[in-house]
Amino acid sequence: MSDSAPRRVRVRAPELVGKGGWLNTGEKQYTLADLRGRIVVLDFWTLCCINCLHVLDELRELERKHPDTVVVIGVHSPKFVHEAEHGAVVDAVERYGVEHPVLDDPELATWKQYAVRAWPTLVVVDPEGYVVAQHAGEGHVHAIERLVRELEAEHEAKGTLRRGDGPYVAPEPEATVLRFPGKAVLLPSGNLLVSDTTRHQLVELAPDGETVVRRIGQGDHRGTTDSTSVRSRFNEPQGLALLPDGSVVVADTVNHTLRRFDPESGRTTTLAGTGHQWMQGDDTSGPAREINLSSPWDVAWWRGKVWIAMAGIHQLWTYDPEEGTVAVAAGTTNEGLVDGPAAEAWFAQPSGLAATPERLWIADSETSALRWMDPDGTVHTAVGTGLFDFGHRDGPAEQALLQHPLGVTALPDGSVAISDTYNHALRRYDPATGEVTTLATDLREPSGAVLVGDDLVVVESARHRLTRLRLPEEAVRVESVAHRTQRAATEVAPGRLRLDVVFQAPPGQKLDTRYGPSTRLLISSTPPELLVEGEGAGTELSRTLSLDPAVVEGVLHVSAMAASCDDDPANEYPACHVHQQDWGVPVRLAEGGADRLPLVLAGMDVQAP
């Protein structure tokens, strides 16, 4: 290394292996040696994870700016059983417009080799094949781009940088009427309006659910243009809700906005959001067009307001059309399953909403849960236990299991139909009996359903169609299956455990201490008895925990935040960034287990062996 080059901790990068093979490469299989001379950014993601989808969007700009030096490799590492299916990964790569190679690693082989502990995680490998940085969570691409520029200059000077076209090969497009549709709503005309997510359009279909009446939005190109049905643009729209005036509010997910579509005029306008993603420290209420939102996934009209499933930050928000304002309504931004008063409840990527006079039903996807809020603002759980337990089990709600549901639909008898997405099933929960049953199977990633007369029209997202089902009088009998996440538990010693969140401010930045502590650490556990000492919030990124030896296994829930700003005394208004990540770390207590648990937020763990 030259004297002028920055000195970094470097670790030889493990090989990239995955039983599912490579996607987006024209069927060529790659090794790290094939990528030597390039700056490689490994993106460890899974298709269910909203933060991973945010990172995909962040990486697009990095790829655009450095097309001949940077190669982004997605390493798909599943959480849910469904995500280990190769076909599901193929679908997700197209669904979310991934334009770089993806390694399908269903057995988490590469995940383990890189000691990854969270989705998403970004790892930077230099042109000589060494890991030089690791970042957990989203919002790190600004730091990675600065590192990329340094690596370009350093390895250009050394003669170890190899420029040229990358290994990405685009798949052949398929001709279908819809492409990974998200949600549907029944219009007053009797037609159906569908969010055609991957094509960035809305599609109005005749009552048969097949015949196209018109397409709203230019399609095939992302955008946020307000205009006529022909000229308007969307960016992966999802949720739809009919408003009392006959217009439709659209959760324009990747634009981080709410849009309004008027079926009479065909015009689209923006109701809420700035187009920028909400980040920690941003305002949580105010004029709707001046407040940032974060991946609104579904919407519902309830008690005079539009309720928003804000999947990106694990909250519910509301939009008040009379006042023209938005505000947080429930959730803390922490990810998990905690019931109680709205301001104290925890959600995990709420993705489906349905309103009845006395309940707002919520499909809380990452906890595989069905939840509801009452008019007093109290959050309850009907089905589901937490982030790591899922499956397909009918029976009493307290022991029933779902797998990453994305939709919920209110039925006339007071029960609800659940689009149980990763089980490819339509389920039913009856609050009168407390029972969960299965209405239909052999659907393909159902993501929503709408009641039309005596039928349910189901959005079969991965079959690119709407499917009409007559509401069955009897449930379908299915064999019960229960799962836990495939992630291996970390063996830790009972008693004292040192938890270190590793954070190194990006080059040219420092911790922002102008207004007090710039870091925050929140720790809890499932079951709560696992933690004898160390629970709660604090400002230090390291903490000594005490684990109860009588609790054999559990999950440590860790939320960390660090704020850094440009380190330039001459700059009165330095650019600042908030780095945040939530971890759910499965642990098993065992003699001889580790007495230190490092979690990398940004940088390299210098204490690693």
Coordinates of C-alpha atoms in Angstrom, one line a residue:
M1 CA 0.0 0.0 0.0
S2 CA 1.4 3.5 -0.9
D3 CA 2.2 5.9 1.9
S4 CA -0.6 8.2 0.8
A5 CA -3.2 5.5 0.8
P6 CA -5.5 5.2 3.9
R7 CA -4.7 2.3 6.2
R8 CA -7.7 0.0 6.8
V9 CA -8.5 -3.2 8.5
R10 CA -8.6 -5.8 5.8
V11 CA -9.9 -9.4 6.0
R12 CA -9.7 -11.9 3.1
A13 CA -13.2 -12.2 1.7
P14 CA -14.8 -15.7 1.9
E15 CA -15.9 -17.3 -1.3
L16 CA -19.5 -16.7 -2.6
V17 CA -21.4 -20.0 -2.4
G18 CA -25.2 -20.6 -2.6
K19 CA -27.1 -23.8 -3.4
G20 CA -29.6 -21.9 -5.5
G21 CA -27.0 -20.5 -7.9
W22 CA -26.8 -17.2 -9.7
L23 CA -29.5 -15.0 -11.2
N24 CA -29.2 -12.1 -13.6
T25 CA -26.0 -13.4 -15.1
G26 CA -27.2 -15.3 -18.2
E27 CA -26.7 -18.5 -16.2
K28 CA -23.0 -18.0 -15.6
Q29 CA -21.8 -19.0 -12.2
Y30 CA -19.3 -16.6 -10.6
T31 CA -16.5 -16.8 -8.0
L32 CA -14.8 -13.9 -6.2
A33 CA -11.8 -14.5 -8.4
D34 CA -13.9 -13.6 -11.5
L35 CA -14.7 -10.2 -9.8
R36 CA -11.1 -9.4 -9.0
G37 CA -10.2 -5.8 -10.0
R38 CA -13.7 -4.6 -9.2
I39 CA -15.1 -3.0 -6.0
V40 CA -17.7 -5.5 -4.9
V41 CA -20.6 -4.5 -2.7
L42 CA -22.3 -7.6 -1.2
D43 CA -26.0 -6.9 -0.3
F44 CA -27.3 -9.5 2.1
W45 CA -31.0 -9.3 1.7
T46 CA -34.2 -11.3 1.9
L47 CA -37.4 -10.6 -0.1
C48 CA -39.7 -10.0 2.9
C49 CA -37.6 -7.2 4.4
I50 CA -38.7 -3.6 3.9
N51 CA -35.3 -2.3 4.9
C52 CA -33.7 -4.5 2.3
L53 CA -36.0 -3.0 -0.3
H54 CA -34.9 0.5 0.8
V55 CA -31.3 -0.5 0.3
L56 CA -32.1 -1.8 -3.2
D57 CA -33.3 1.7 -4.0
E58 CA -30.3 3.4 -2.4
L59 CA -27.9 1.2 -4.4
R60 CA -29.4 2.1 -7.7
E61 CA -27.7 5.5 -7.5
L62 CA -24.4 4.0 -6.6
E63 CA -24.6 1.6 -9.5
R64 CA -25.5 4.5 -11.9
K65 CA -22.5 6.6 -10.7
H66 CA -19.9 3.9 -10.8
P67 CA -21.0 1.5 -13.6
D68 CA -17.5 0.4 -14.6
T69 CA -15.8 0.0 -11.2
V70 CA -18.5 -1.2 -8.8
V71 CA -20.3 -4.6 -9.0
V72 CA -23.2 -5.0 -6.6
I73 CA -23.9 -8.7 -5.8
G74 CA -27.2 -9.5 -4.0
V75 CA -26.8 -12.4 -1.6
H76 CA -30.3 -13.6 -0.9
S77 CA -30.5 -15.1 2.6
P78 CA -33.9 -16.3 3.6
K79 CA -35.8 -15.7 6.9
F80 CA -39.0 -17.5 6.0
V81 CA -39.3 -21.1 4.6
H82 CA -41.0 -19.7 1.5
E83 CA -38.0 -17.5 0.8
A84 CA -35.8 -20.5 0.5
E85 CA -37.7 -21.6 -2.6
H86 CA -35.7 -20.7 -5.7
G87 CA -38.8 -19.6 -7.6
A88 CA -39.6 -17.1 -4.9
V89 CA -36.2 -15.5 -5.3
V90 CA -36.6 -15.4 -9.1
D91 CA -39.9 -13.7 -8.6
A92 CA -38.5 -11.2 -6.1
V93 CA -35.6 -10.2 -8.3
E94 CA -38.1 -9.2 -11.1
R95 CA -40.7 -7.8 -8.7
Y96 CA -38.4 -5.3 -7.2
G97 CA -36.4 -4.4 -10.4
V98 CA -33.1 -5.8 -9.2
E99 CA -30.6 -5.0 -11.9
H100 CA -27.4 -6.7 -10.6
P101 CA -26.4 -10.4 -10.1
V102 CA -28.0 -12.2 -7.2
L103 CA -26.6 -15.3 -5.5
D104 CA -29.4 -17.5 -4.1
D105 CA -28.1 -18.8 -0.8
P106 CA -31.1 -20.8 0.7
E107 CA -28.9 -22.6 3.3
L108 CA -27.3 -19.3 4.5
A109 CA -23.8 -20.6 3.7
T110 CA -22.4 -17.3 2.6
W111 CA -24.3 -15.4 5.3
K112 CA -22.5 -17.6 7.9
Q113 CA -19.1 -17.2 6.3
Y114 CA -19.4 -13.4 6.5
A115 CA -20.8 -13.6 10.1
V116 CA -23.8 -11.5 9.1
R117 CA -26.4 -11.0 11.8
A118 CA -29.0 -8.7 10.3
W119 CA -31.0 -8.0 7.1
P120 CA -29.9 -5.9 5.3
T121 CA -26.1 -5.9 5.6
L122 CA -23.7 -4.4 3.1
V123 CA -20.1 -5.7 2.8
V124 CA -17.5 -3.9 0.7
V125 CA -14.8 -6.0 -0.9
D126 CA -11.8 -4.2 -2.4
P127 CA -10.4 -5.1 -5.9
E128 CA -7.8 -7.4 -4.3
G129 CA -10.5 -9.5 -2.6
Y130 CA -10.4 -8.1 1.0
V131 CA -13.3 -7.0 3.1
V132 CA -12.8 -3.4 4.0
A133 CA -16.2 -2.4 5.5
Q134 CA -19.4 -3.7 6.8
H135 CA -22.7 -1.9 7.4
A136 CA -25.9 -3.2 8.9
G137 CA -29.3 -1.5 8.1
E138 CA -30.1 1.2 5.7
G139 CA -28.8 4.7 5.1
H140 CA -25.2 3.8 4.6
V141 CA -24.8 4.3 0.9
H142 CA -23.4 7.8 1.3
A143 CA -20.5 6.4 3.3
I144 CA -20.0 3.5 0.9
E145 CA -19.8 5.9 -2.1
R146 CA -17.1 7.9 -0.3
L147 CA -15.2 4.7 0.3
V148 CA -15.7 3.7 -3.3
R149 CA -14.1 6.9 -4.5
E150 CA -11.1 6.3 -2.2
L151 CA -10.8 2.7 -3.4
E152 CA -11.0 3.8 -7.0
A153 CA -8.1 6.3 -6.6
E154 CA -6.0 3.9 -4.4
H155 CA -6.3 0.9 -6.8
E156 CA -6.0 2.9 -9.9
A157 CA -2.6 4.1 -8.6
K158 CA -1.6 0.5 -7.7
G159 CA -2.8 -0.9 -11.0
T160 CA -5.2 -3.3 -9.3
L161 CA -8.4 -1.6 -10.6
R162 CA -10.1 -3.2 -13.6
R163 CA -12.7 -1.2 -15.4
G164 CA -15.3 -2.5 -17.8
D165 CA -18.9 -3.8 -18.1
G166 CA -20.3 -5.7 -15.2
P167 CA -21.7 -9.2 -15.1
Y168 CA -25.4 -8.2 -15.1
V169 CA -27.5 -9.8 -17.8
A170 CA -31.1 -8.7 -17.9
P171 CA -33.7 -11.5 -18.1
E172 CA -36.2 -11.7 -20.9
P173 CA -39.5 -9.9 -20.1
E174 CA -42.7 -11.8 -20.1
A175 CA -46.0 -10.6 -21.6
T176 CA -48.8 -10.7 -19.0
V177 CA -51.8 -8.3 -18.4
L178 CA -50.6 -7.7 -14.8
R179 CA -47.1 -8.1 -13.4
F180 CA -46.9 -8.8 -9.7
P181 CA -50.0 -6.9 -8.7
G182 CA -50.3 -5.7 -5.1
K183 CA -53.8 -4.8 -4.1
A184 CA -57.2 -4.2 -5.6
V185 CA -60.3 -2.2 -4.8
L186 CA -63.9 -2.2 -6.1
L187 CA -64.9 1.0 -7.8
P188 CA -68.5 2.4 -7.7
S189 CA -68.8 1.5 -11.4
G190 CA -68.3 -2.2 -10.6
N191 CA -64.9 -2.3 -12.2
L192 CA -61.8 -3.3 -10.3
L193 CA -58.8 -1.1 -9.8
V194 CA -55.5 -3.0 -9.3
S195 CA -52.0 -1.7 -8.4
D196 CA -49.8 -3.2 -11.0
T197 CA -46.7 -2.9 -8.9
T198 CA -43.8 -4.0 -11.0
R199 CA -45.0 -2.0 -14.0
H200 CA -45.5 1.1 -11.9
Q201 CA -49.2 1.5 -13.0
L202 CA -52.7 1.2 -11.9
V203 CA -54.9 -1.0 -14.1
E204 CA -58.7 -0.7 -14.3
L205 CA -60.3 -4.0 -15.1
A206 CA -63.9 -4.9 -16.1
P207 CA -66.0 -6.8 -13.5
D208 CA -64.6 -10.1 -15.0
G209 CA -61.3 -9.2 -13.5
E210 CA -59.5 -9.8 -16.8
T211 CA -60.5 -7.3 -19.4
V212 CA -58.4 -4.1 -19.3
V213 CA -60.5 -0.9 -19.4
R214 CA -57.5 1.4 -19.1
R215 CA -54.1 1.8 -17.7
I216 CA -53.2 4.7 -15.4
G217 CA -49.6 5.8 -15.5
Q218 CA -46.9 5.6 -18.1
G219 CA -45.7 2.2 -16.8
D220 CA -42.3 0.5 -17.0
H221 CA -40.6 3.7 -15.8
R222 CA -40.5 4.9 -12.2
G223 CA -41.7 8.4 -11.5
T224 CA -43.9 10.7 -9.4
T225 CA -45.7 12.8 -12.0
D226 CA -49.1 14.2 -11.3
S227 CA -51.1 14.3 -14.5
T228 CA -53.7 12.5 -16.6
S229 CA -54.1 8.7 -16.7
V230 CA -51.8 8.6 -19.7
R231 CA -49.0 10.9 -18.4
S232 CA -48.9 10.2 -14.6
R233 CA -46.2 8.1 -13.1
F234 CA -45.9 5.9 -10.0
N235 CA -43.2 3.9 -8.3
E236 CA -44.2 0.4 -7.2
P237 CA -47.7 1.3 -6.0
Q238 CA -49.4 -1.0 -3.5
G239 CA -52.4 -0.2 -1.3
L240 CA -55.7 1.2 -2.6
A241 CA -58.7 2.6 -0.6
L242 CA -61.9 4.1 -1.8
L243 CA -62.7 7.5 -0.4
P244 CA -66.3 8.7 0.3
D245 CA -66.2 11.0 -2.7
G246 CA -65.5 8.1 -5.0
S247 CA -61.8 8.8 -5.6
V248 CA -59.1 6.3 -4.7
V249 CA -56.1 6.9 -2.4
V250 CA -53.0 5.1 -3.5
A251 CA -50.0 4.0 -1.4
D252 CA -47.3 4.9 -3.8
T253 CA -44.8 2.8 -1.9
V254 CA -41.3 3.6 -3.3
N255 CA -42.2 7.2 -3.9
H256 CA -43.0 7.4 -0.2
T257 CA -46.2 9.3 -1.0
L258 CA -50.0 9.0 -0.9
R259 CA -51.6 9.8 -4.3
R260 CA -55.2 10.4 -5.2
F261 CA -56.7 9.0 -8.4
D262 CA -60.0 10.3 -9.6
P263 CA -61.7 7.7 -11.8
E264 CA -64.0 10.3 -13.3
S265 CA -61.3 12.7 -14.7
G266 CA -58.5 10.1 -14.8
R267 CA -56.2 12.6 -13.0
T268 CA -53.6 11.7 -10.4
T269 CA -52.5 14.2 -7.7
T270 CA -50.3 13.9 -4.6
L271 CA -52.0 14.0 -1.2
A272 CA -49.1 13.4 1.2
G273 CA -45.3 13.0 1.3
T274 CA -42.4 14.9 -0.2
G275 CA -41.0 12.0 -2.2
H276 CA -38.2 11.6 0.4
Q277 CA -38.0 8.7 2.8
W278 CA -38.7 9.5 6.5
M279 CA -35.6 9.0 8.7
Q280 CA -35.1 9.2 12.4
G281 CA -35.3 12.8 13.6
D282 CA -37.8 13.9 10.9
D283 CA -41.1 15.5 11.8
T284 CA -43.9 13.1 12.6
S285 CA -46.9 15.4 12.0
G286 CA -47.8 18.5 10.0
P287 CA -48.9 19.6 6.6
A288 CA -49.2 16.5 4.5
R289 CA -47.1 17.6 1.6
E290 CA -44.3 18.8 3.9
I291 CA -43.8 15.6 5.9
N292 CA -41.6 12.6 4.8
L293 CA -43.2 9.2 4.7
S294 CA -41.6 5.7 4.6
S295 CA -42.9 3.0 2.3
P296 CA -46.6 3.2 2.8
W297 CA -47.8 -0.3 1.9
D298 CA -51.6 -0.1 2.4
V299 CA -54.4 2.4 3.2
A300 CA -57.9 2.2 4.6
W301 CA -60.7 4.7 5.3
W302 CA -61.6 4.5 9.0
R303 CA -63.3 7.0 11.3
G304 CA -63.0 9.9 9.0
K305 CA -59.3 9.5 8.1
V306 CA -57.1 7.6 5.8
W307 CA -55.1 5.1 7.9
I308 CA -51.6 4.2 6.5
A309 CA -49.7 1.0 7.1
M310 CA -46.2 2.6 7.2
A311 CA -44.3 -0.5 6.6
G312 CA -40.9 1.2 6.3
I313 CA -40.9 2.3 10.0
H314 CA -43.2 -0.2 11.6
Q315 CA -46.0 2.3 12.4
L316 CA -49.5 3.4 11.6
W317 CA -50.0 6.9 10.4
T318 CA -53.2 8.9 9.5
Y319 CA -54.0 11.4 6.8
D320 CA -56.7 13.9 7.6
P321 CA -58.3 15.1 4.4
E322 CA -60.2 18.0 6.1
E323 CA -57.0 19.4 7.7
G324 CA -54.6 18.3 5.0
T325 CA -52.3 16.9 7.6
V326 CA -50.5 13.6 8.5
A327 CA -49.5 12.3 11.9
V328 CA -48.2 9.1 13.6
A329 CA -51.1 7.2 15.1
A330 CA -49.5 4.1 16.5
G331 CA -46.1 2.4 16.9
T332 CA -42.6 3.5 18.2
T333 CA -40.6 2.6 15.0
N334 CA -39.1 -0.4 17.0
E335 CA -39.8 -3.7 15.2
G336 CA -41.6 -6.4 17.2
L337 CA -44.9 -7.5 18.6
V338 CA -46.0 -5.4 21.6
D339 CA -49.6 -4.7 22.3
G340 CA -51.1 -1.9 24.4
P341 CA -51.7 1.8 24.0
A342 CA -51.0 3.0 20.4
A343 CA -48.0 5.2 21.4
E344 CA -46.3 2.2 23.1
A345 CA -47.2 -0.6 20.6
W346 CA -44.6 -2.3 18.4
F347 CA -45.3 -3.4 14.9
A348 CA -43.2 -5.3 12.3
Q349 CA -43.8 -4.1 8.8
P350 CA -47.6 -3.7 8.8
S351 CA -48.7 -4.4 5.2
G352 CA -52.4 -4.8 5.1
L353 CA -55.4 -2.9 6.5
A354 CA -59.2 -3.5 6.7
A355 CA -61.7 -1.4 8.5
T356 CA -64.9 -2.3 10.3
P357 CA -66.9 0.2 12.5
E358 CA -65.2 -1.1 15.7
R359 CA -61.9 -2.4 14.5
L360 CA -59.0 -1.6 12.2
W361 CA -57.5 -4.9 11.2
I362 CA -53.8 -5.1 10.5
A363 CA -51.7 -7.7 8.7
D364 CA -48.4 -7.4 10.5
S365 CA -46.2 -9.3 8.1
E366 CA -42.8 -9.7 9.8
T367 CA -44.4 -11.1 13.0
S368 CA -46.7 -13.3 10.9
A369 CA -49.5 -11.8 12.9
L370 CA -53.1 -10.6 12.6
R371 CA -53.6 -7.6 14.9
W372 CA -56.3 -5.0 15.4
M373 CA -56.8 -1.5 16.9
D374 CA -60.0 -0.5 18.8
P375 CA -61.5 3.1 18.6
D376 CA -59.8 3.9 21.9
G377 CA -56.4 3.4 20.3
T378 CA -55.4 0.2 22.0
V379 CA -53.6 -2.4 19.9
H380 CA -54.4 -6.1 20.3
T381 CA -53.0 -9.3 18.7
A382 CA -55.4 -12.0 17.4
V383 CA -52.9 -14.4 15.8
G384 CA -49.1 -14.4 16.1
T385 CA -46.4 -14.6 18.7
G386 CA -43.3 -12.8 17.3
L387 CA -40.6 -12.3 14.7
F388 CA -39.3 -15.8 14.5
D389 CA -42.3 -18.2 14.7
F390 CA -44.5 -18.9 11.7
G391 CA -46.2 -21.8 9.8
H392 CA -49.5 -23.0 8.7
R393 CA -51.6 -24.2 11.6
D394 CA -55.4 -23.8 12.1
G395 CA -57.3 -24.0 15.3
P396 CA -57.5 -21.7 18.3
A397 CA -56.0 -18.3 17.5
E398 CA -53.5 -18.5 20.4
Q399 CA -51.7 -21.4 18.8
A400 CA -52.5 -20.8 15.1
L401 CA -49.7 -19.9 12.7
L402 CA -49.5 -17.7 9.6
Q403 CA -46.5 -17.0 7.3
H404 CA -45.8 -13.4 6.4
P405 CA -49.4 -12.2 5.6
L406 CA -49.7 -9.1 3.4
G407 CA -53.5 -8.6 3.3
V408 CA -56.7 -8.7 5.4
T409 CA -60.3 -8.3 4.2
A410 CA -63.4 -7.7 6.3
L411 CA -66.2 -10.2 5.7
P412 CA -69.9 -9.6 6.2
D413 CA -70.3 -11.9 9.2
G414 CA -67.7 -10.0 11.2
S415 CA -64.8 -12.4 10.5
V416 CA -61.8 -11.5 8.3
A417 CA -60.0 -13.2 5.4
I418 CA -56.2 -13.1 5.6
S419 CA -54.1 -13.2 2.5
D420 CA -51.5 -15.6 4.0
T421 CA -48.9 -14.7 1.4
Y422 CA -46.0 -17.1 2.1
N423 CA -48.3 -20.0 2.8
H424 CA -50.0 -19.4 -0.6
A425 CA -53.3 -19.6 1.2
L426 CA -56.4 -17.6 2.1
R427 CA -57.1 -18.0 5.9
R428 CA -60.1 -16.9 8.0
Y429 CA -60.2 -15.6 11.6
D430 CA -63.5 -15.4 13.4
P431 CA -63.4 -13.2 16.5
A432 CA -66.7 -14.7 17.7
T433 CA -65.1 -18.2 18.1
G434 CA -61.4 -17.3 18.2
E435 CA -60.8 -19.9 15.5
V436 CA -58.5 -19.8 12.5
T437 CA -59.4 -21.8 9.4
T438 CA -58.1 -22.2 5.9
L439 CA -60.5 -21.1 3.1
A440 CA -58.3 -21.8 0.0
T441 CA -54.9 -23.2 -0.8
D442 CA -52.8 -23.4 -4.0
L443 CA -52.9 -19.6 -4.5
R444 CA -49.5 -18.1 -5.4
E445 CA -48.4 -15.3 -3.0
P446 CA -51.8 -13.8 -2.4
S447 CA -51.3 -10.2 -1.3
G448 CA -54.8 -8.8 -1.0
A449 CA -58.5 -9.6 -1.6
V450 CA -61.6 -7.6 -2.2
L451 CA -65.2 -8.6 -1.5
V452 CA -67.4 -8.5 -4.6
G453 CA -70.9 -9.7 -3.9
D454 CA -70.7 -13.2 -2.5
D455 CA -67.2 -13.7 -4.0
L456 CA -63.7 -12.8 -2.9
V457 CA -61.4 -11.6 -5.7
V458 CA -57.9 -12.5 -4.6
V459 CA -54.8 -10.7 -5.9
E460 CA -52.5 -13.7 -6.8
S461 CA -49.4 -11.6 -7.0
A462 CA -46.9 -14.3 -8.2
R463 CA -49.4 -15.6 -10.8
H464 CA -50.0 -12.1 -12.1
R465 CA -53.7 -12.2 -12.0
L466 CA -56.9 -11.8 -10.0
T467 CA -58.7 -15.0 -8.9
R468 CA -62.4 -15.1 -8.1
L469 CA -63.4 -17.5 -5.2
R470 CA -66.9 -18.2 -3.9
L471 CA -66.8 -17.8 -0.1
P472 CA -66.7 -21.4 1.0
E473 CA -69.1 -22.7 3.6
E474 CA -66.6 -25.2 4.9
A475 CA -62.9 -24.8 5.7
V476 CA -60.2 -26.7 3.9
R477 CA -58.4 -29.2 6.0
V478 CA -54.6 -28.8 5.9
E479 CA -51.7 -30.5 7.6
S480 CA -50.3 -28.3 10.4
V481 CA -46.7 -27.1 9.9
A482 CA -44.7 -25.0 12.4
H483 CA -41.4 -23.3 11.6
R484 CA -38.8 -21.1 13.2
T485 CA -36.3 -18.9 11.3
Q486 CA -33.5 -20.9 9.7
R487 CA -30.9 -18.6 11.3
A488 CA -28.7 -20.6 13.6
A489 CA -28.8 -19.5 17.2
T490 CA -25.6 -17.9 18.6
E491 CA -24.2 -19.9 21.5
V492 CA -23.4 -17.6 24.4
A493 CA -22.2 -18.3 27.9
P494 CA -24.8 -18.0 30.7
G495 CA -24.3 -15.2 33.1
R496 CA -22.4 -12.1 31.9
L497 CA -22.4 -11.2 28.2
R498 CA -20.7 -8.1 26.7
L499 CA -22.7 -6.7 23.9
D500 CA -20.8 -4.3 21.6
V501 CA -22.4 -2.4 18.8
V502 CA -19.6 -1.5 16.5
F503 CA -19.8 1.9 14.9
Q504 CA -17.1 3.9 13.2
A505 CA -18.1 7.2 11.7
P506 CA -17.7 7.3 7.9
P507 CA -14.5 9.0 6.6
G508 CA -14.7 12.7 6.9
Q509 CA -17.4 12.5 9.6
K510 CA -17.6 12.5 13.3
L511 CA -20.2 11.7 16.0
D512 CA -22.7 14.5 16.3
T513 CA -22.6 15.7 19.9
R514 CA -23.9 19.2 19.4
Y515 CA -27.2 18.5 21.1
G516 CA -26.3 15.8 23.6
P517 CA -25.4 12.1 23.2
S518 CA -25.3 11.0 19.5
T519 CA -25.8 7.3 20.2
R520 CA -28.7 5.3 21.6
L521 CA -29.0 1.6 22.5
L522 CA -32.2 -0.2 23.4
I523 CA -32.2 -3.8 24.5
S524 CA -35.0 -6.3 25.4
S525 CA -35.5 -10.0 25.2
T526 CA -38.0 -12.8 24.4
P527 CA -38.8 -14.3 26.8
P528 CA -38.3 -11.3 29.2
E529 CA -36.9 -13.7 31.8
L530 CA -33.8 -14.2 29.7
L531 CA -32.4 -10.8 30.7
V532 CA -31.6 -10.5 34.4
E533 CA -29.7 -7.2 33.9
G534 CA -29.1 -4.9 30.9
E535 CA -32.7 -4.3 29.6
G536 CA -33.7 -0.8 28.6
A537 CA -32.4 2.3 26.9
G538 CA -29.0 4.0 27.3
T539 CA -26.6 6.2 25.3
E540 CA -23.6 3.9 25.3
L541 CA -23.2 1.4 22.4
S542 CA -21.7 -1.2 24.7
R543 CA -23.4 -2.9 27.6
T544 CA -22.8 -5.8 29.9
L545 CA -25.8 -8.1 30.1
S546 CA -26.7 -10.7 32.6
L547 CA -28.4 -13.8 31.2
D548 CA -30.4 -16.2 33.3
P549 CA -28.8 -19.7 33.1
A550 CA -32.3 -21.2 33.6
V551 CA -33.5 -19.9 30.3
V552 CA -32.0 -22.2 27.7
E553 CA -32.7 -20.1 24.6
G554 CA -34.4 -16.9 23.5
V555 CA -34.0 -13.8 21.3
L556 CA -32.1 -10.6 22.2
H557 CA -33.8 -7.5 20.6
V558 CA -31.3 -4.8 20.0
S559 CA -31.9 -1.4 18.5
A560 CA -29.0 1.0 18.0
M561 CA -28.7 4.5 16.6
A562 CA -25.8 6.7 15.9
A563 CA -25.7 10.2 14.3
S564 CA -22.7 11.5 12.4
C565 CA -21.9 14.8 10.7
D566 CA -19.3 16.1 8.3
D567 CA -16.2 17.0 10.2
D568 CA -15.5 20.4 8.8
P569 CA -15.3 23.2 11.4
A570 CA -15.6 25.8 8.6
N571 CA -19.0 24.4 7.6
E572 CA -21.8 26.1 9.6
Y573 CA -24.4 23.6 8.3
P574 CA -22.7 20.2 8.0
A575 CA -24.5 17.3 6.4
C576 CA -25.6 14.8 9.0
H577 CA -26.7 11.2 8.8
V578 CA -28.5 8.9 11.2
H579 CA -27.5 5.2 11.2
Q580 CA -30.0 2.9 12.8
Q581 CA -30.5 -0.9 12.9
D582 CA -32.7 -3.3 14.8
W583 CA -31.4 -6.8 15.4
G584 CA -33.3 -9.9 16.6
V585 CA -30.5 -12.3 17.6
P586 CA -31.5 -15.8 18.5
V587 CA -29.2 -17.1 21.3
R588 CA -28.7 -20.4 23.0
L589 CA -27.1 -20.5 26.4
A590 CA -24.3 -23.1 26.6
E591 CA -21.1 -23.6 28.8
G592 CA -18.2 -22.5 26.7
G593 CA -20.3 -20.2 24.6
A594 CA -19.1 -16.7 23.7
D595 CA -18.9 -14.0 26.4
R596 CA -19.0 -11.2 23.8
L597 CA -21.6 -10.5 21.2
P598 CA -20.5 -7.9 18.5
L599 CA -23.1 -6.3 16.2
V600 CA -21.7 -4.2 13.4
L601 CA -23.6 -1.1 12.7
A602 CA -20.9 0.4 10.6
G603 CA -17.2 -0.3 10.2
M604 CA -15.1 -3.4 11.1
D605 CA -15.0 -5.3 14.4
V606 CA -11.3 -4.8 15.3
Q607 CA -11.7 -7.3 18.1
A608 CA -12.8 -10.1 15.8
P609 CA -10.5 -13.1 15.7

